[in-house]
Amino acid sequence: MGEADGEYEELPQLRLADGTDPAQVSWPDLGYADAYLKSYETFAALRKEGVIPADVRFQVEYPTPLASIGGYIVPEQQQALLGSYEQAMFADLARLLAAVPADEVAVQWDVAVEFGVLEETFAPGGAQAFDAIIVGLARCIDQVPAEIPAGLHMCYGDYGHQHFKQPESLALQVRVLNAVAAAARRPVSFVSFTVPQYQREDGYFAPLAQLTADPGTELNFALVPYHPAEQAPGTTDAQVRLIDAALAASPGGGRDWGVCTECGLGRASRDEIPALLDLHRHIITAR
């Protein structure tokens, strides 16, 4: 069972060989920068041809260090290896950002495993886990120079377009964003919130009234359904209305916001992309 049929499987977990000192572990090239630099060549060529507008940034997404360590290392050795892996990932990011002009790039951190921990789906959560996760996410945001947009994709998983758990409301996502924004030394530039495509209950969106993050943080809500034919008529209109009402009651007041799918376009099939892009345009225009 796995991604192909929409069910989550247990990942194989690794451990250090007996007698190995975690402090002596060195990580090989993680490969993210190499892959993104190849993609940037394509991006730059399309921009030169006029296919991509000149003011569009090349957005890269990195998993958080906890995502890789938490997914593939046995629990009792994760903390011993997290620090060195984090430094390897930050070094990979720095190499990428040194090669791409600052005014052409944006960085998004994929925050999914963290929500699995906080929802106690993957591992025990609690106050101690929340505090450690916020510190780690703030470090991720702070690794991006201030002149480059840095954001968070708050995710509940997307195996077969299915979540590991359906969020009960936006309360935890709002709490995480508020805490990271307060802890980081630089602003969180943008964020995406998970919204299940069927969700149109007032209680789901009401926690947005507690949003204290900087009004300059760009908010994006996952209102673009992967399966629009399965969505009840009027759902998107209800979602828009409830988001606007909750934000109007927040300390920052009402603001403009954007839309997205729940987990980007990477797992959508090639022939689904045009329709999903049209849905983005339709929802934005209708607002």
Short mmCIF file of C-alpha atoms in Angstrom, two decimals:
data_model
loop_
_atom_site.label_atom_id
_atom_site.label_comp_id
_atom_site.label_asym_id
_atom_site.label_seq_id
_atom_site.Cartn_x
_atom_site.Cartn_y
_atom_site.Cartn_z
CA MET A 1 0.00 0.00 0.00
CA GLY A 2 1.30 3.48 -0.64
CA GLU A 3 1.06 6.64 -2.69
CA ALA A 4 -0.47 4.95 -5.72
CA ASP A 5 -3.63 4.01 -3.83
CA GLY A 6 -3.74 6.92 -1.42
CA GLU A 7 -2.77 5.09 1.76
CA TYR A 8 0.22 5.92 3.93
CA GLU A 9 2.85 3.27 4.43
CA GLU A 10 5.58 3.06 7.04
CA LEU A 11 8.92 4.26 5.68
CA PRO A 12 12.03 2.13 6.19
CA GLN A 13 14.08 3.55 9.04
CA LEU A 14 17.85 3.56 9.35
CA ARG A 15 20.15 3.48 12.37
CA LEU A 16 23.83 4.10 12.89
CA ALA A 17 26.07 1.06 12.88
CA ASP A 18 27.07 -0.11 16.34
CA GLY A 19 29.95 1.94 17.73
CA THR A 20 29.46 4.88 15.37
CA ASP A 21 29.84 8.31 16.95
CA PRO A 22 26.97 10.59 15.75
CA ALA A 23 29.29 13.58 16.11
CA GLN A 24 31.53 12.13 13.39
CA VAL A 25 28.77 11.70 10.83
CA SER A 26 29.19 13.76 7.66
CA TRP A 27 26.48 13.99 5.02
CA PRO A 28 27.12 13.73 1.28
CA ASP A 29 25.86 16.31 -1.19
CA LEU A 30 22.09 16.35 -0.62
CA GLY A 31 21.45 17.16 -4.27
CA TYR A 32 18.74 19.80 -3.97
CA ALA A 33 20.87 22.65 -5.29
CA ASP A 34 22.04 20.63 -8.28
CA ALA A 35 18.48 19.71 -9.25
CA TYR A 36 17.18 23.25 -8.81
CA LEU A 37 20.01 24.80 -10.80
CA LYS A 38 19.14 22.54 -13.74
CA SER A 39 15.50 23.62 -13.42
CA TYR A 40 16.58 27.25 -13.22
CA GLU A 41 18.24 26.92 -16.63
CA THR A 42 14.87 25.94 -18.09
CA PHE A 43 13.12 28.73 -16.16
CA ALA A 44 15.58 31.33 -17.44
CA ALA A 45 15.24 30.10 -21.03
CA LEU A 46 11.43 30.28 -20.91
CA ARG A 47 11.58 33.74 -19.38
CA LYS A 48 13.92 34.87 -22.15
CA GLU A 49 11.41 33.55 -24.71
CA GLY A 50 8.61 35.49 -23.01
CA VAL A 51 6.75 32.35 -21.94
CA ILE A 52 7.31 33.27 -18.28
CA PRO A 53 6.79 36.95 -17.37
CA ALA A 54 9.88 38.88 -16.30
CA ASP A 55 8.58 39.58 -12.79
CA VAL A 56 7.88 35.92 -11.90
CA ARG A 57 10.29 34.41 -9.37
CA PHE A 58 11.82 30.93 -9.50
CA GLN A 59 10.40 29.25 -6.38
CA VAL A 60 12.25 26.36 -4.80
CA GLU A 61 10.91 24.14 -2.05
CA TYR A 62 12.99 22.40 0.58
CA PRO A 63 11.77 19.82 3.07
CA THR A 64 12.52 20.85 6.62
CA PRO A 65 15.50 19.01 8.16
CA LEU A 66 13.10 17.29 10.57
CA ALA A 67 11.15 15.85 7.64
CA SER A 68 14.06 13.78 6.36
CA ILE A 69 15.46 12.82 9.75
CA GLY A 70 12.03 12.10 11.24
CA GLY A 71 11.00 10.02 8.25
CA TYR A 72 14.07 7.84 7.82
CA ILE A 73 16.01 7.65 11.11
CA VAL A 74 14.97 5.54 14.11
CA PRO A 75 13.41 7.75 16.82
CA GLU A 76 16.12 7.19 19.43
CA GLN A 77 18.85 8.57 17.11
CA GLN A 78 17.00 11.45 15.46
CA GLN A 79 18.11 14.21 17.82
CA ALA A 80 21.73 13.06 17.64
CA LEU A 81 21.72 13.42 13.83
CA LEU A 82 19.34 16.32 13.31
CA GLY A 83 21.91 19.08 13.91
CA SER A 84 24.47 17.82 11.38
CA TYR A 85 21.80 17.10 8.77
CA GLU A 86 20.31 20.56 9.27
CA GLN A 87 23.71 22.13 8.60
CA ALA A 88 24.10 20.03 5.44
CA MET A 89 20.70 21.18 4.20
CA PHE A 90 21.38 24.83 5.01
CA ALA A 91 24.70 24.56 3.16
CA ASP A 92 22.87 23.15 0.12
CA LEU A 93 20.43 26.06 0.23
CA ALA A 94 23.26 28.58 0.55
CA ARG A 95 24.98 27.12 -2.51
CA LEU A 96 21.76 27.46 -4.51
CA LEU A 97 21.12 31.03 -3.40
CA ALA A 98 24.69 32.01 -4.24
CA ALA A 99 24.10 30.91 -7.83
CA VAL A 100 20.65 32.46 -8.51
CA PRO A 101 20.14 36.25 -8.39
CA ALA A 102 18.32 37.29 -5.22
CA ASP A 103 15.65 39.18 -7.14
CA GLU A 104 14.72 36.08 -9.15
CA VAL A 105 14.19 33.43 -6.47
CA ALA A 106 11.85 32.55 -3.59
CA VAL A 107 12.19 29.77 -1.01
CA GLN A 108 9.38 27.68 0.45
CA TRP A 109 9.80 25.26 3.36
CA ASP A 110 7.54 22.21 3.29
CA VAL A 111 6.03 21.78 6.76
CA ALA A 112 4.28 18.41 6.76
CA VAL A 113 6.06 16.03 9.14
CA GLU A 114 5.81 18.72 11.81
CA PHE A 115 2.01 18.64 11.59
CA GLY A 116 2.11 14.86 11.78
CA VAL A 117 3.96 15.22 15.09
CA LEU A 118 1.77 18.04 16.41
CA GLU A 119 -1.38 16.09 15.52
CA GLU A 120 0.26 13.04 17.16
CA THR A 121 -0.19 11.04 13.96
CA PHE A 122 3.49 10.23 13.39
CA ALA A 123 4.88 10.64 16.91
CA PRO A 124 3.92 11.97 20.35
CA GLY A 125 3.45 15.74 20.35
CA GLY A 126 2.77 18.04 23.27
CA ALA A 127 4.13 21.42 24.38
CA GLN A 128 7.77 20.35 24.24
CA ALA A 129 7.42 19.14 20.65
CA PHE A 130 5.63 22.35 19.65
CA ASP A 131 8.37 24.56 21.09
CA ALA A 132 11.14 22.55 19.39
CA ILE A 133 9.32 22.59 16.06
CA ILE A 134 8.83 26.36 16.18
CA VAL A 135 12.52 26.92 16.93
CA GLY A 136 13.47 24.67 14.01
CA LEU A 137 11.09 26.39 11.58
CA ALA A 138 12.33 29.82 12.64
CA ARG A 139 15.89 28.69 11.88
CA CYS A 140 14.74 27.57 8.43
CA ILE A 141 13.14 30.95 7.70
CA ASP A 142 16.20 32.79 9.00
CA GLN A 143 18.49 30.88 6.62
CA VAL A 144 16.97 32.83 3.73
CA PRO A 145 18.44 36.34 3.24
CA ALA A 146 15.94 39.11 3.99
CA GLU A 147 15.82 40.28 0.36
CA ILE A 148 14.55 36.86 -0.79
CA PRO A 149 10.92 35.85 -0.06
CA ALA A 150 10.72 32.94 2.36
CA GLY A 151 7.51 31.06 3.07
CA LEU A 152 5.88 28.03 4.68
CA HIS A 153 3.71 25.38 3.07
CA MET A 154 1.62 24.04 5.96
CA CYS A 155 0.71 20.56 4.80
CA TYR A 156 -1.26 17.54 5.96
CA GLY A 157 0.22 15.20 3.38
CA ASP A 158 -0.77 14.32 -0.16
CA TYR A 159 -0.40 10.60 -0.86
CA GLY A 160 -2.94 10.05 -3.62
CA HIS A 161 -4.38 13.50 -2.75
CA GLN A 162 -5.25 12.16 0.70
CA HIS A 163 -4.19 13.68 4.05
CA PHE A 164 -2.68 11.67 6.89
CA LYS A 165 -5.41 13.35 8.95
CA GLN A 166 -8.12 15.82 8.01
CA PRO A 167 -7.44 18.99 10.03
CA GLU A 168 -10.34 19.83 12.32
CA SER A 169 -9.85 23.58 11.84
CA LEU A 170 -7.19 26.14 10.97
CA ALA A 171 -6.38 26.59 14.67
CA LEU A 172 -3.10 24.65 14.68
CA GLN A 173 -1.93 26.17 11.39
CA VAL A 174 -2.64 29.68 12.68
CA ARG A 175 -0.87 28.90 15.95
CA VAL A 176 2.22 27.64 14.11
CA LEU A 177 2.38 30.66 11.81
CA ASN A 178 1.93 33.10 14.68
CA ALA A 179 4.70 31.43 16.67
CA VAL A 180 7.17 31.16 13.78
CA ALA A 181 6.56 34.79 12.79
CA ALA A 182 7.27 35.86 16.37
CA ALA A 183 10.40 33.70 16.71
CA ALA A 184 12.09 34.37 13.35
CA ARG A 185 14.47 37.30 12.94
CA ARG A 186 13.10 38.11 9.48
CA PRO A 187 9.49 38.19 8.20
CA VAL A 188 7.64 35.17 6.90
CA SER A 189 6.89 36.37 3.36
CA PHE A 190 4.10 33.97 2.44
CA VAL A 191 2.23 30.93 3.70
CA SER A 192 -0.25 28.39 2.37
CA PHE A 193 -3.03 26.93 4.51
CA THR A 194 -4.52 23.47 4.07
CA VAL A 195 -8.28 23.56 3.34
CA PRO A 196 -9.95 20.21 2.49
CA GLN A 197 -12.05 20.72 -0.63
CA TYR A 198 -15.30 19.74 1.10
CA GLN A 199 -14.77 22.09 4.07
CA ARG A 200 -17.32 24.91 4.40
CA GLU A 201 -17.97 25.03 8.15
CA ASP A 202 -17.62 28.33 9.99
CA GLY A 203 -15.68 26.66 12.80
CA TYR A 204 -12.94 25.56 10.43
CA PHE A 205 -12.07 29.11 9.36
CA ALA A 206 -12.91 30.98 12.58
CA PRO A 207 -9.36 30.62 14.06
CA LEU A 208 -8.12 33.08 11.41
CA ALA A 209 -9.51 35.75 13.74
CA GLN A 210 -6.54 34.91 16.00
CA LEU A 211 -3.95 35.52 13.29
CA THR A 212 -1.26 37.88 14.61
CA ALA A 213 1.38 37.41 11.90
CA ASP A 214 2.55 40.53 10.09
CA PRO A 215 -0.15 41.93 7.76
CA GLY A 216 2.55 41.92 5.08
CA THR A 217 2.66 38.11 5.08
CA GLU A 218 0.95 36.86 1.92
CA LEU A 219 -1.77 34.37 2.79
CA ASN A 220 -2.80 31.60 0.39
CA PHE A 221 -5.65 29.16 0.97
CA ALA A 222 -6.04 25.77 -0.70
CA LEU A 223 -9.39 26.45 -2.35
CA VAL A 224 -8.44 24.94 -5.72
CA PRO A 225 -9.84 21.37 -5.62
CA TYR A 226 -7.97 18.48 -7.21
CA HIS A 227 -11.36 16.84 -7.89
CA PRO A 228 -13.78 19.70 -8.69
CA ALA A 229 -16.49 17.33 -9.94
CA GLU A 230 -16.69 15.89 -6.42
CA GLN A 231 -17.10 19.27 -4.71
CA ALA A 232 -20.60 20.35 -3.67
CA PRO A 233 -21.88 23.41 -5.57
CA GLY A 234 -21.33 26.69 -3.73
CA THR A 235 -18.46 25.35 -1.58
CA THR A 236 -15.83 27.77 -2.91
CA ASP A 237 -18.14 30.78 -2.48
CA ALA A 238 -18.79 29.73 1.12
CA GLN A 239 -15.07 29.28 1.78
CA VAL A 240 -14.27 32.74 0.41
CA ARG A 241 -16.97 34.33 2.53
CA LEU A 242 -15.83 32.59 5.73
CA ILE A 243 -12.15 33.46 5.16
CA ASP A 244 -12.97 37.13 4.57
CA ALA A 245 -15.16 37.27 7.67
CA ALA A 246 -12.58 35.62 9.94
CA LEU A 247 -9.72 37.79 8.67
CA ALA A 248 -11.82 40.92 9.15
CA ALA A 249 -12.06 40.00 12.84
CA SER A 250 -8.29 39.44 13.21
CA PRO A 251 -5.92 42.02 14.72
CA GLY A 252 -4.57 42.82 11.25
CA GLY A 253 -8.04 43.21 9.77
CA GLY A 254 -9.22 42.20 6.33
CA ARG A 255 -6.64 41.78 3.59
CA ASP A 256 -6.17 40.42 0.10
CA TRP A 257 -5.19 36.77 -0.12
CA GLY A 258 -4.41 34.15 -2.75
CA VAL A 259 -5.46 30.62 -3.63
CA CYS A 260 -3.58 27.39 -4.26
CA THR A 261 -4.09 23.64 -4.34
CA GLU A 262 -3.60 21.74 -1.10
CA CYS A 263 -0.18 20.41 -2.10
CA GLY A 264 0.92 22.19 -5.26
CA LEU A 265 0.95 20.65 -8.73
CA GLY A 266 3.84 18.22 -8.38
CA ARG A 267 1.66 15.16 -7.84
CA ALA A 268 -0.98 16.09 -10.42
CA SER A 269 -0.76 14.36 -13.77
CA ARG A 270 0.40 16.36 -16.77
CA ASP A 271 -3.06 16.42 -18.35
CA GLU A 272 -4.63 17.79 -15.14
CA ILE A 273 -2.43 20.90 -14.99
CA PRO A 274 -4.29 23.14 -17.52
CA ALA A 275 -7.62 22.61 -15.76
CA LEU A 276 -6.09 23.30 -12.34
CA LEU A 277 -4.51 26.53 -13.61
CA ASP A 278 -7.87 27.56 -15.08
CA LEU A 279 -9.48 26.91 -11.67
CA HIS A 280 -6.98 29.23 -10.01
CA ARG A 281 -7.90 31.96 -12.49
CA HIS A 282 -11.64 31.35 -12.17
CA ILE A 283 -11.62 31.52 -8.34
CA ILE A 284 -9.51 34.67 -8.28
CA THR A 285 -11.68 36.37 -10.92
CA ALA A 286 -14.90 35.41 -9.13
CA ARG A 287 -13.69 37.02 -5.91
#
